[in-house]
Amino acid sequence: MAATKRIRRALISVFHKEGLDEILKKLHEEGVSLISTGGTRTFIQSLGLPCDAVEDLTGYPSILGGRVKTLHPNVFGGILARRENETDQSQLAEYNIPEIDLVIVDLYPFEETVASGAEEQAIIEKIDIGGISLIRAAAKNFKDVVIVASKDQYSPLYQLLEEKGAETTIVDRKWFAKEAFAVSSGYDTAIFNYFDERDGSVFRVAVNEKKHLRYGENPHQNADFYGKFEAMFDQIHGKEISYNNLLDIDAAIGLIDEFEETTFAILKHNNACGIASRPAILDAWKDALAGDPVSAFGGILVSNAIINKEVAEEINKIFFEVIIAPDYDTDALDVLMQKKNRIILIRKQSKTCPVQFRSLLNGVLVQQKDLSIQTAADLEPITNKKPDAREIEDLLFANKLVKHSKSNAITLVKNKQLCASGIGQTSRVDALKQAIEKAKSFEFDLNGAVMASDAFFPFPDCVEIASKEGITAVVQPGGSVNDALSVDYCNNHGVAMVKTGVRHFKH
């Protein structure tokens, strides 16, 4: 068994005191001397426990409005002194510095202050100096000192005291040091990102919240989710959310956020297989399902409207994995909860990160999210025929869908309903042919439908095929050296074409 070291003296200076009282009582029972500052010392004394003041140890009061309290050799010497180092020990004796074996400290709430919208000076004052220095010092000397750097470690410390008294092993102390460096590195990352103002001068990300998933993209892959899922959703029913569920939920939120009108969408493998906008939520659901009732099996459902019982009863007729909505009527939940594994999420009002990053090779790709949303004013007609009002609505609808579809992508839309899409193809012609075949398989009449492409047409072959199927309007970014060929064909066959100047590749 590893040799233990006894905690004889503890320095405590914290903001979060919930759960600390039992730890303090336990330390006192074990004969541990306590040192503290300001409000924490008052709290300790209110429990009837003796506690020395840091000012008595340092010989200096708290100065500069509290900026300097613990920054003193009598504090840091007691923490950093190596117990088996003769020189260190002789210097402690020479300067009458007591050893400190346990440090319990937390940090000013920097991230919370930034999130509150506080003014810059208030934010700057929440950059901790003494606390972060105590954490680093105690964690560095983990061979002799226990460091508790967050209220999240109160419970493990109390459990340790319950099981071992005031004795700790090197394994115990190293674990607490590891947790402490996680706290300090995350804190410094938050401060850097505030000063960097998302300029991306270097890549720094730190997320403390970790959720272990059943497995990754496939059962043989391990996976974790780092993030605050509960800040965005309330899961009110269903099984544990998986890696693939998370990918689909992210895609569903990105898509539905494009629409203000009542809209229902069905996604499969991150792509919409059905979506429609309608005045009534029930009609939006029925027309979304009609887009591809086969692929809807096992899909992800998302709506920007409250789900009522009538809609829930229709939805309940198919098997699906997840449903997301801003809320549900009580009697609708009675219907939807009939299947125990069905994941039901209520979406909260929350912000999402405006940047994306993914690992590849030996590095990380970082980019701004594609937040560009085209309006009617962004559609530049480039053919003799101009799209009418209905076609403009459908072109904008189709353009939103193609933006959220895997490239190469084509979407076919009629009356604000997805007729079909061709996605993830190696050629744009193949994507279009796939979409047409799929639309026909579900008996959609493409006469009067519109087409959107996520990138320009290098040749006029796509508009030729589309025109022959009765498609009357096309939206695409433009920019090909052969744009004129596609425009000429449209002019000769009565097809309206508009360009946006914005490409929407998605891999």
XYZ file of C-alpha atoms in Angstrom:
507
model
C 0.000 0.000 0.000
C 1.294 3.476 -0.868
C 2.682 5.530 2.021
C 0.292 8.200 3.260
C 0.814 11.800 4.311
C -1.233 13.468 6.991
C -3.076 16.748 6.537
C -2.168 18.938 9.510
C -2.938 22.422 8.243
C -5.427 23.654 5.637
C -5.795 26.981 3.862
C -9.375 27.689 2.799
C -10.627 30.645 0.756
C -13.775 30.070 -1.280
C -16.856 31.731 -2.728
C -19.000 28.568 -2.863
C -19.629 27.364 0.672
C -22.467 24.895 0.042
C -21.272 21.496 1.253
C -18.151 22.946 2.853
C -19.465 22.809 6.438
C -19.285 19.018 6.690
C -15.736 19.044 5.308
C -14.675 21.670 7.844
C -16.185 19.733 10.743
C -14.433 16.576 9.591
C -11.096 18.377 9.310
C -11.547 19.761 12.810
C -12.338 16.293 14.144
C -9.064 15.098 12.612
C -7.136 17.843 14.382
C -6.404 19.876 11.256
C -5.574 23.557 11.829
C -7.509 25.975 9.644
C -6.334 29.228 8.015
C -8.659 31.450 6.033
C -9.511 34.875 4.663
C -12.384 37.344 5.001
C -15.829 35.904 4.462
C -14.657 32.296 4.499
C -13.067 32.766 7.934
C -16.293 34.321 9.198
C -18.210 31.308 7.860
C -15.818 28.869 9.535
C -16.093 30.675 12.863
C -19.900 30.697 12.552
C -19.697 26.905 12.721
C -17.954 27.215 16.083
C -14.599 26.136 14.659
C -11.269 27.851 15.372
C -9.616 29.469 12.381
C -6.478 31.583 12.045
C -6.432 34.629 9.780
C -4.168 34.732 6.744
C -3.256 38.275 7.802
C -1.713 36.869 10.997
C 0.372 34.456 8.910
C 1.584 37.062 6.436
C 1.784 40.074 8.714
C -0.052 42.113 6.068
C -3.707 43.057 5.717
C -5.713 42.509 2.526
C -4.751 45.429 0.275
C -5.603 46.995 -3.096
C -9.297 46.337 -2.710
C -8.720 42.633 -2.064
C -6.408 42.113 -5.047
C -3.580 41.074 -2.689
C -4.397 38.790 0.227
C -2.549 35.498 -0.021
C 0.337 36.522 -2.288
C 3.076 36.200 0.301
C 6.099 33.903 0.932
C 4.626 32.746 4.237
C 1.683 31.312 2.307
C 3.378 30.045 -0.837
C 6.454 28.844 1.039
C 4.245 26.651 3.198
C 2.554 25.212 0.118
C 5.552 24.762 -2.174
C 8.103 23.497 0.362
C 9.202 19.948 -0.376
C 8.853 17.889 2.778
C 11.869 15.654 2.056
C 14.137 18.498 0.904
C 16.503 19.541 3.712
C 17.162 23.012 2.267
C 13.441 23.720 1.942
C 12.835 22.559 5.500
C 15.667 24.626 6.940
C 14.315 27.740 5.214
C 10.852 27.103 6.601
C 12.382 26.927 10.059
C 14.532 30.014 9.481
C 11.593 32.183 8.407
C 9.048 30.546 10.698
C 6.807 29.419 7.822
C 4.247 26.693 8.652
C 3.608 23.879 6.194
C 0.200 23.898 4.467
C -0.968 20.408 3.471
C -4.434 21.139 2.047
C -5.612 24.087 -0.043
C -9.326 24.573 -0.729
C -9.914 27.488 -3.055
C -12.163 28.472 -5.958
C -11.948 31.164 -8.594
C -13.829 34.371 -9.279
C -16.785 33.718 -11.645
C -15.173 35.111 -14.794
C -17.286 33.300 -17.419
C -20.522 34.042 -15.570
C -19.614 37.729 -15.425
C -18.897 37.836 -19.161
C -22.171 36.022 -19.902
C -24.089 38.546 -17.771
C -23.136 41.355 -20.167
C -21.195 43.240 -17.498
C -18.958 46.164 -18.384
C -15.298 45.522 -19.114
C -13.971 46.756 -15.767
C -16.292 44.430 -13.870
C -15.084 41.563 -16.056
C -11.415 42.433 -15.497
C -11.935 42.416 -11.741
C -13.093 38.817 -12.033
C -9.681 37.696 -13.294
C -8.434 35.791 -10.266
C -4.802 36.215 -9.251
C -4.389 34.806 -5.769
C -6.711 31.876 -6.297
C -5.143 30.712 -9.544
C -1.671 31.060 -7.985
C -2.678 28.969 -4.981
C -4.106 26.295 -7.279
C -0.963 26.079 -9.390
C 1.349 26.047 -6.382
C -0.548 23.336 -4.518
C -1.032 21.214 -7.648
C 2.670 21.522 -8.523
C 3.570 20.189 -5.075
C 1.034 17.347 -5.208
C 3.608 14.977 -3.730
C 2.970 16.717 -0.404
C -0.188 18.832 -0.772
C -3.856 18.202 -1.544
C -5.515 20.825 -3.746
C -9.287 21.273 -4.053
C -9.832 23.844 -6.791
C -13.598 23.793 -7.242
C -16.824 22.997 -5.438
C -17.032 20.016 -7.789
C -14.262 18.394 -5.748
C -15.960 18.933 -2.374
C -17.696 15.581 -2.580
C -14.544 13.566 -3.467
C -12.665 15.304 -0.635
C -15.404 14.535 1.869
C -15.467 10.914 0.731
C -11.695 10.720 1.171
C -11.935 12.157 4.696
C -14.689 9.700 5.550
C -12.674 6.724 4.334
C -9.133 7.663 5.350
C -9.395 10.446 7.871
C -6.755 13.091 7.219
C -4.408 10.630 5.516
C -3.848 10.798 1.746
C -1.868 8.728 -0.731
C 0.156 9.964 -3.694
C -2.602 8.586 -5.938
C -5.184 10.708 -4.109
C -3.091 13.846 -4.294
C -2.216 13.399 -7.960
C -5.887 12.962 -8.861
C -6.797 16.221 -7.131
C -3.852 17.936 -8.879
C -5.099 16.716 -12.251
C -8.556 18.085 -11.524
C -7.019 21.372 -10.387
C -5.078 21.843 -13.603
C -8.293 21.156 -15.517
C -9.869 24.045 -13.597
C -6.932 26.415 -14.091
C -6.473 25.646 -17.785
C -10.179 26.096 -18.467
C -10.198 29.380 -16.579
C -7.231 30.743 -18.515
C -8.814 29.616 -21.781
C -11.985 31.567 -20.988
C -9.952 34.676 -20.215
C -7.906 34.333 -23.402
C -11.006 33.894 -25.563
C -12.519 37.022 -24.026
C -9.458 39.062 -24.925
C -9.128 37.389 -28.327
C -12.709 38.388 -29.173
C -13.048 35.273 -31.362
C -10.279 36.554 -33.619
C -8.856 33.035 -33.751
C -5.255 34.119 -33.240
C -4.717 30.686 -31.677
C -7.050 27.739 -31.103
C -8.134 27.413 -27.483
C -11.156 25.438 -26.292
C -11.876 24.149 -22.813
C -15.111 22.405 -21.812
C -15.582 21.029 -18.318
C -18.923 19.278 -18.802
C -18.408 15.733 -20.061
C -21.009 13.102 -20.865
C -19.876 9.580 -21.664
C -21.915 8.090 -24.512
C -22.875 4.462 -24.996
C -20.566 4.359 -28.002
C -19.499 6.490 -30.927
C -20.555 6.517 -34.543
C -20.270 2.722 -34.454
C -20.500 0.320 -31.490
C -16.751 -0.423 -31.503
C -15.865 3.270 -30.998
C -15.714 4.990 -27.610
C -17.172 8.500 -27.420
C -17.805 11.420 -25.077
C -19.746 14.640 -25.484
C -18.172 17.782 -24.062
C -20.773 20.501 -23.757
C -23.773 21.877 -21.907
C -26.589 19.925 -23.523
C -28.936 20.780 -20.641
C -28.497 24.490 -21.387
C -30.147 23.957 -24.785
C -32.659 21.180 -24.112
C -34.797 19.560 -21.446
C -35.039 15.841 -22.092
C -38.397 14.895 -20.663
C -38.629 11.323 -21.924
C -36.724 8.518 -23.562
C -33.472 6.616 -23.618
C -29.952 7.955 -23.315
C -28.931 10.167 -26.228
C -26.308 8.655 -28.514
C -23.455 10.041 -30.610
C -25.486 9.775 -33.807
C -28.524 11.317 -32.101
C -26.376 14.337 -31.216
C -25.219 14.755 -34.808
C -28.808 14.650 -36.038
C -30.042 17.004 -33.313
C -27.356 19.522 -34.278
C -28.361 19.280 -37.940
C -32.054 19.590 -37.052
C -31.517 22.765 -35.007
C -29.379 24.323 -37.724
C -32.094 23.666 -40.295
C -35.180 24.687 -38.341
C -33.570 27.967 -37.297
C -33.736 29.106 -40.922
C -37.556 29.301 -40.795
C -39.933 31.753 -39.158
C -43.177 30.339 -40.564
C -44.594 27.251 -38.853
C -42.380 24.430 -40.127
C -41.914 20.724 -39.535
C -38.835 18.800 -40.680
C -37.757 15.173 -40.671
C -34.032 14.394 -40.826
C -32.093 11.234 -41.451
C -28.297 11.062 -41.236
C -28.071 14.869 -40.871
C -30.094 15.583 -44.045
C -33.714 16.626 -44.416
C -35.809 13.880 -45.999
C -39.027 15.832 -45.502
C -39.890 19.414 -44.630
C -42.806 21.775 -45.179
C -43.945 25.208 -44.017
C -47.674 25.670 -43.496
C -50.003 27.952 -41.482
C -51.121 24.951 -39.386
C -48.679 22.611 -37.629
C -50.705 19.516 -38.564
C -50.492 20.360 -42.269
C -46.775 21.066 -41.932
C -46.307 17.580 -40.429
C -48.377 15.779 -43.056
C -46.611 17.466 -45.968
C -43.177 16.954 -44.411
C -43.906 13.232 -44.039
C -45.169 13.044 -47.622
C -41.732 14.118 -48.826
C -40.296 10.711 -47.965
C -42.390 8.484 -45.682
C -39.877 5.650 -46.127
C -36.814 7.538 -44.903
C -38.841 9.050 -42.057
C -38.668 5.650 -40.306
C -36.215 6.046 -37.423
C -35.712 9.741 -38.176
C -35.323 12.914 -36.144
C -38.355 15.218 -36.010
C -38.084 18.933 -35.358
C -40.621 21.744 -35.334
C -40.575 25.425 -34.442
C -44.163 25.231 -33.159
C -45.811 23.727 -30.090
C -46.973 20.131 -30.604
C -50.655 19.547 -29.849
C -52.520 16.280 -29.356
C -53.839 16.113 -32.904
C -50.314 16.331 -34.322
C -48.968 13.927 -31.703
C -51.505 11.282 -32.689
C -50.414 11.518 -36.320
C -46.709 11.443 -35.403
C -47.294 8.475 -33.139
C -48.189 6.341 -36.162
C -44.534 6.093 -37.234
C -41.334 5.015 -35.519
C -38.869 7.803 -34.859
C -35.871 8.334 -32.579
C -36.101 11.946 -31.423
C -38.581 14.802 -31.481
C -37.618 18.426 -30.774
C -40.059 21.290 -30.246
C -40.320 24.483 -28.204
C -43.054 22.829 -26.100
C -45.824 20.208 -26.043
C -49.412 20.265 -24.852
C -49.928 17.953 -21.880
C -52.275 15.634 -23.770
C -49.769 15.517 -26.645
C -47.112 14.229 -24.244
C -49.536 11.549 -23.052
C -49.537 10.255 -26.627
C -45.844 10.661 -27.407
C -44.672 9.043 -24.176
C -46.370 5.775 -25.048
C -43.060 4.545 -26.459
C -40.567 4.369 -23.580
C -37.384 4.792 -25.647
C -38.596 7.750 -27.703
C -36.439 10.813 -26.949
C -38.557 13.925 -26.368
C -36.715 17.230 -26.150
C -37.948 20.706 -25.293
C -35.708 23.297 -26.831
C -34.711 26.226 -24.639
C -33.738 29.732 -25.656
C -29.951 29.598 -25.785
C -27.002 30.699 -27.842
C -24.900 28.390 -29.976
C -21.231 28.746 -30.787
C -20.698 30.852 -33.944
C -17.648 28.824 -34.993
C -17.163 25.196 -36.007
C -14.131 23.011 -35.590
C -13.224 19.434 -36.429
C -10.114 17.348 -35.988
C -8.229 15.963 -38.968
C -4.704 14.819 -39.754
C -2.620 16.181 -36.863
C -4.573 19.385 -36.386
C -7.902 21.154 -36.195
C -9.951 22.994 -38.812
C -11.779 26.074 -37.549
C -14.299 28.142 -39.486
C -17.214 30.476 -38.949
C -20.594 28.787 -39.189
C -22.466 29.295 -42.434
C -24.955 31.805 -41.035
C -25.744 33.427 -44.384
C -29.476 33.474 -45.079
C -30.555 34.775 -48.461
C -33.680 36.914 -48.827
C -35.622 37.971 -51.911
C -33.347 41.008 -52.174
C -30.348 38.669 -52.587
C -31.809 36.825 -55.583
C -30.321 38.367 -58.701
C -32.276 37.432 -61.863
C -29.919 36.505 -64.702
C -32.431 35.274 -67.295
C -35.059 36.991 -69.376
C -37.820 35.311 -67.437
C -38.094 36.532 -63.830
C -39.499 34.294 -61.095
C -42.971 35.189 -59.862
C -43.851 35.663 -56.172
C -44.646 31.990 -55.560
C -41.469 30.863 -57.240
C -39.428 33.319 -55.178
C -40.869 31.854 -51.980
C -40.014 28.354 -53.152
C -36.531 29.363 -54.332
C -35.716 30.786 -50.905
C -37.139 27.666 -49.262
C -35.109 25.377 -51.522
C -31.957 27.425 -50.989
C -32.257 27.006 -47.211
C -32.600 23.256 -47.630
C -29.655 22.875 -49.984
C -27.507 24.846 -47.535
C -28.131 22.132 -44.928
C -27.663 19.158 -47.287
C -24.455 17.225 -47.866
C -22.669 18.223 -51.081
C -23.028 17.745 -53.942
C -26.634 18.643 -53.323
C -29.767 19.479 -55.273
C -33.174 20.217 -53.722
C -36.538 20.254 -55.507
C -39.313 22.278 -53.884
C -42.922 23.096 -54.690
C -45.293 25.151 -52.556
C -42.818 25.305 -49.658
C -42.575 21.537 -49.484
C -39.513 19.408 -50.177
C -40.355 17.149 -53.107
C -36.951 15.429 -53.030
C -33.262 16.067 -52.714
C -30.141 14.516 -54.142
C -27.348 14.594 -51.575
C -23.758 13.518 -51.082
C -23.146 12.740 -54.745
C -19.849 12.982 -56.597
C -21.476 14.874 -59.450
C -24.224 17.476 -59.555
C -25.950 15.629 -62.414
C -26.149 12.489 -60.277
C -27.583 14.541 -57.412
C -30.302 15.932 -59.691
C -31.134 12.543 -61.189
C -31.389 11.073 -57.691
C -33.761 13.856 -56.629
C -35.980 13.473 -59.703
C -36.197 9.716 -59.348
C -37.067 10.022 -55.688
C -39.730 12.675 -56.300
C -41.362 10.515 -58.948
C -41.316 7.483 -56.662
C -43.514 9.412 -54.226
C -45.725 10.687 -57.067
C -44.766 14.359 -56.887
C -45.708 16.484 -59.883
C -42.586 18.526 -60.641
C -44.334 20.826 -63.105
C -43.911 24.275 -61.593
C -41.353 23.100 -59.036
C -38.081 24.944 -58.416
C -34.525 23.694 -58.041
C -31.658 24.825 -55.788
C -27.999 23.888 -56.145
C -25.382 24.323 -53.422
C -22.770 25.355 -56.026
C -22.687 26.660 -59.592
C -23.453 24.556 -62.653
C -20.207 23.914 -64.557
C -22.243 22.938 -67.621
C -25.882 23.405 -68.703
C -26.702 19.684 -68.307
C -28.523 20.138 -64.963
C -30.811 22.896 -66.220
C -31.520 20.843 -69.342
C -32.618 17.854 -67.255
C -34.610 20.032 -64.860
C -36.415 21.874 -67.647
C -37.550 18.635 -69.241
C -39.168 17.649 -65.909
C -41.213 20.865 -65.778
C -39.058 22.791 -63.308
C -39.651 26.496 -63.905
C -37.112 28.307 -61.716
C -33.565 27.695 -60.492
C -31.406 29.241 -57.777
C -27.636 28.771 -57.716
C -24.591 30.750 -56.534
C -23.215 31.523 -60.001
C -19.550 31.959 -60.720
C -18.825 29.289 -63.323
C -16.844 30.233 -66.436
C -19.725 28.527 -68.261
C -22.563 30.405 -66.544
C -23.605 31.852 -69.912
C -24.308 28.354 -71.287
C -26.791 27.608 -68.488
C -28.357 31.063 -68.827
C -28.744 30.663 -72.589
C -30.475 27.342 -72.167
C -32.881 28.798 -69.602
C -33.628 31.756 -71.864
C -34.417 29.416 -74.745
C -36.701 27.194 -72.667
C -38.586 29.643 -70.442
C -36.826 28.847 -67.166
C -36.165 31.602 -64.647
C -32.701 31.542 -63.065
C -31.416 33.631 -60.175
C -28.013 33.698 -58.566
C -27.081 34.483 -54.972
C -23.300 34.759 -55.110
C -23.164 32.552 -51.992
C -22.029 28.951 -52.213
C -23.241 26.492 -49.593
C -20.920 23.481 -49.732
C -21.402 21.129 -46.765
C -19.255 18.069 -46.211
